[in-house]
Amino acid sequence: MIYSTRVIPPADLTMVLPTYNERDRIAELADTVFACCTAAGIQLELVIVDDNSPDGTGRIADDLARTRRIRVIHRAGKLGLGTAVVAGFEVASADVVGVMDADFSHPPALVPRMLETFRKTRADLVVASRYVHGGSTPNWPLKRRTLSRAACLLARPLSPIRDAASGFFLIRRDIARGTTIKAGGFKICLELIVRGGATRLVEIPYRFDDRELGESKMSLREAAGYLIQLRDLYVYRLSKNPMRRWEYSQMAPVGPDR
């Protein structure tokens, strides 16, 4: 008797999707990001980390995992975006891991170019940036634009990254797992830059499109938490590694899908 076994190639990239009440678009996003990566010859793995969404996002994720290369982590409640990302990194199988939102504010079409850039530049970290040449935040009101810019400017002395508040990035898995994250809120990218061992940093421009469905994760509590996070990171940088240097570069904008 001849038995046939399907050999699954190793993943080139693991993308972590933290979710809370994202049932309206999670299936569409999964289909789109897999399609973009397949077209580029990338073996993709998704890790969906759901914080016990009352709208049933976790159940939809479980259904998707039956036919896709998807792992689902169910958590007891809203434990913070940063800790969700860390949980996703812990189960990732690829040597390169990334994070993106589950609501299409981060364009899936950019993921293959981010990985290509990661490989070509031998980067430790590639950040999709709103605040380098070619990046944008169309249709944002002045108040939101000002607050976002201010948040990034406050972090500029900590690293050369212009969009340190970005939630869309790729990083080497060994660096991500080897970094102790102290903040559970939004800005895990900044935590990884300051506390981690990444030295070669690259920014690639993209257009941030507002979420069309669902609720924004931003709140006054998160904003206050960011200020506390900044304080802690400044103390860490000054006490642990005040002379640290990075290799930093920016990629030029390409095409309409950035």
C-alpha positions as a printed Julia matrix, in Angstrom:
258×3 Matrix{Float64}:
   0.0    0.0    0.0
   1.3    3.46  -0.94
   0.74   6.31   1.43
   0.87   9.89   0.29
   1.94  12.57   2.74
   1.76  16.26   2.01
   4.97  18.06   2.82
   4.36  21.59   4.06
   7.28  23.9    3.27
   8.62  26.04   6.1
   7.08  29.46   6.47
   9.04  32.42   5.1
   7.1   34.89   7.22
   4.79  34.82  10.21
   2.4   37.77  10.53
   0.71  38.31  13.9
  -2.8   39.79  13.87
  -4.05  40.95  17.28
  -7.85  41.07  17.2
 -10.72  42.41  19.28
 -14.14  42.66  17.64
 -12.85  42.29  14.07
 -15.39  39.78  12.73
 -16.51  42.06   9.89
 -13.2   41.92   7.99
 -10.94  39.25   9.48
 -11.82  36.65   6.81
 -11.38  39.18   4.01
  -8.04  40.29   5.41
  -6.78  36.71   5.74
  -7.77  35.95   2.14
  -6.12  39.13   0.87
  -2.8   38.83   2.7
  -2.48  35.16   1.72
  -3.26  36.04  -1.91
  -0.64  38.82  -1.94
   2.02  36.57  -0.44
   1.2   33.59  -2.66
   1.5   35.79  -5.75
   4.97  36.82  -4.55
   6.05  33.23  -3.84
   6.02  33.73  -0.07
   5.05  30.92   2.3
   2.96  32.79   4.85
   1.83  31.82   8.32
  -0.75  33.89  10.18
  -1.11  33.94  13.96
  -4.39  35.45  15.12
  -4.37  36.48  18.78
  -7.93  37.15  19.9
  -8.71  38.78  23.24
 -12.03  37.01  23.8
 -13.93  39.2   21.31
 -17.63  39.27  22.23
 -18.55  39.59  18.53
 -17.29  36.08  17.73
 -14.01  36.99  16.01
 -12.31  34.04  17.7
 -14.8   31.54  16.26
 -14.32  32.93  12.76
 -10.55  32.67  13.22
 -10.91  29.02  14.22
 -12.93  28.38  11.05
 -10.25  30.06   8.92
  -7.56  27.92  10.55
  -9.2   24.76   9.21
  -8.3   25.65   5.61
  -5.38  28.06   5.98
  -1.94  28.09   7.54
  -3.27  29.92  10.57
  -2.7   29.5   14.28
  -5.23  30.97  16.7
  -4.5   32.04  20.26
  -7.51  32.68  22.47
  -6.92  34.9   25.49
  -9.2   35.48  28.46
  -9.82  39.17  27.78
  -8.31  42.48  26.68
  -4.78  42.1   28.02
  -3.09  44.73  25.86
  -1.89  44.89  22.28
   1.76  44.53  23.22
   1.23  41.31  25.14
  -0.89  39.96  22.28
   1.98  40.53  19.86
   4.44  38.84  22.24
   2.11  35.83  22.5
   2.01  35.62  18.71
   5.79  35.81  18.41
   6.14  32.91  20.85
   4.32  30.47  18.55
   5.66  31.81  15.22
   7.51  29.26  13.11
   9.22  31.61  10.61
  12.56  33.3   11.2
  10.97  36.63  10.23
   7.9   37.77  12.16
   5.67  40.76  11.67
   2.64  42.61  13.0
  -0.26  44.28  11.23
  -3.77  45.44  12.07
  -6.73  43.25  11.17
  -8.87  46.07   9.75
  -7.12  46.98   6.44
  -5.58  50.18   7.84
  -2.3   48.42   6.99
  -2.28  47.46   3.27
  -1.72  43.71   2.72
  -0.17  44.48  -0.69
   2.82  46.02   1.1
   3.72  42.84   3.02
   5.66  41.18   0.15
   7.68  44.34  -0.48
   8.46  44.61   3.22
   9.84  41.07   3.23
  11.79  41.72   0.01
  13.28  44.84   1.61
  14.06  42.88   4.78
  16.03  40.33   2.79
  17.81  42.7    0.41
  18.97  45.08   3.13
  19.67  42.29   5.64
  17.65  44.34   8.09
  16.93  43.46  11.67
  13.74  45.51  11.57
  11.63  46.97   8.73
   9.02  49.54   9.76
   6.14  50.6    7.51
   6.14  54.35   8.02
   3.62  57.14   7.64
   6.27  59.78   8.21
   8.99  59.24   5.63
   8.86  60.47   2.01
   5.93  58.74   0.3
   4.06  57.93   3.51
   0.79  59.63   4.38
  -2.28  59.77   6.61
  -5.01  60.99   4.22
  -8.22  62.44   5.61
  -6.97  62.65   9.18
  -8.31  65.66  11.1
  -5.72  68.19  12.23
  -5.98  67.18  15.9
  -5.28  63.53  15.21
  -2.44  64.35  12.82
  -0.87  66.67  15.37
  -1.1   64.17  18.23
   0.37  61.39  16.12
   3.25  63.53  14.94
   3.9   64.7   18.48
   4.01  61.1   19.73
   6.66  60.24  17.15
   8.68  63.41  17.78
   8.77  62.65  21.5
  10.37  59.3   20.66
  12.94  60.63  18.16
  15.82  60.91  20.64
  15.37  57.18  21.37
  15.96  55.96  17.79
  16.29  57.17  14.19
  12.89  55.73  13.21
  10.51  58.49  12.1
   7.36  56.46  12.81
   8.24  54.74  16.08
   4.51  54.54  16.85
   3.93  52.27  13.83
   2.09  49.02  14.41
   3.13  47.58  11.02
   6.61  46.06  10.93
   8.8   42.99  10.41
  11.59  41.86  12.73
  13.93  38.93  13.17
  12.24  36.32  15.35
  15.29  35.77  17.54
  15.43  39.48  18.38
  11.7   39.66  19.05
  11.78  36.65  21.38
  14.96  37.8   23.07
  13.54  41.18  24.06
  11.78  41.71  27.36
   8.75  43.91  26.73
   7.73  46.1   29.64
   4.74  47.92  28.1
   1.48  46.19  27.25
   0.07  48.99  25.13
   0.32  50.11  21.52
   3.94  50.98  20.88
   5.62  47.6   20.93
   7.75  48.56  17.92
   9.4   51.28  19.99
   9.97  48.8   22.82
  11.68  46.37  20.46
  13.9   49.1   19.01
  15.08  50.45  22.35
  15.22  47.29  24.46
  16.07  44.78  21.71
  19.2   43.94  19.77
  18.15  45.3   16.38
  20.86  47.5   14.89
  19.99  47.64  11.17
  16.74  49.59  10.82
  14.84  50.35   7.61
  11.7   52.41   7.03
   9.42  51.91   4.04
   6.61  54.39   3.26
   2.92  53.55   3.18
  -0.46  55.23   3.24
  -2.43  54.68   6.43
  -6.11  54.25   5.62
  -8.56  54.66   8.48
 -10.43  51.57   9.56
 -13.77  51.35   7.8
 -15.52  49.05  10.26
 -15.19  48.36  13.97
 -13.88  50.56  16.75
 -10.52  52.28  17.05
  -8.17  50.84  19.67
  -6.92  54.31  20.67
  -8.07  55.77  23.98
  -7.03  58.37  26.55
  -5.82  55.52  28.74
  -3.54  54.28  25.97
  -2.23  57.8   25.39
  -1.37  58.15  29.08
   0.25  54.74  28.99
   2.42  55.88  26.08
   3.8   58.78  28.1
   4.69  56.4   30.93
   6.27  54.05  28.4
   8.38  56.88  26.99
   9.59  57.79  30.47
  10.64  54.21  31.14
  12.39  53.89  27.79
  14.36  57.1   28.3
  15.51  55.83  31.71
  16.45  52.48  30.18
  18.35  54.05  27.29
  20.28  56.46  29.47
  21.16  53.86  32.09
  21.79  50.78  29.95
  23.1   51.85  26.57
  23.46  55.61  26.11
  26.03  55.3   23.28
  24.09  52.85  21.13
  24.22  53.41  17.35
  22.06  52.09  14.52
  22.43  51.6   10.78
  19.4   53.4    9.4
  17.96  53.79   5.89
  14.72  54.71   4.12
  13.23  53.09   1.04
  11.79  55.14  -1.82
   8.03  54.96  -2.48
   6.97  52.52  -5.19
   3.52  52.19  -6.81
   0.02  53.05  -5.63
  -0.25  50.22  -3.07
   2.14  51.66  -0.5
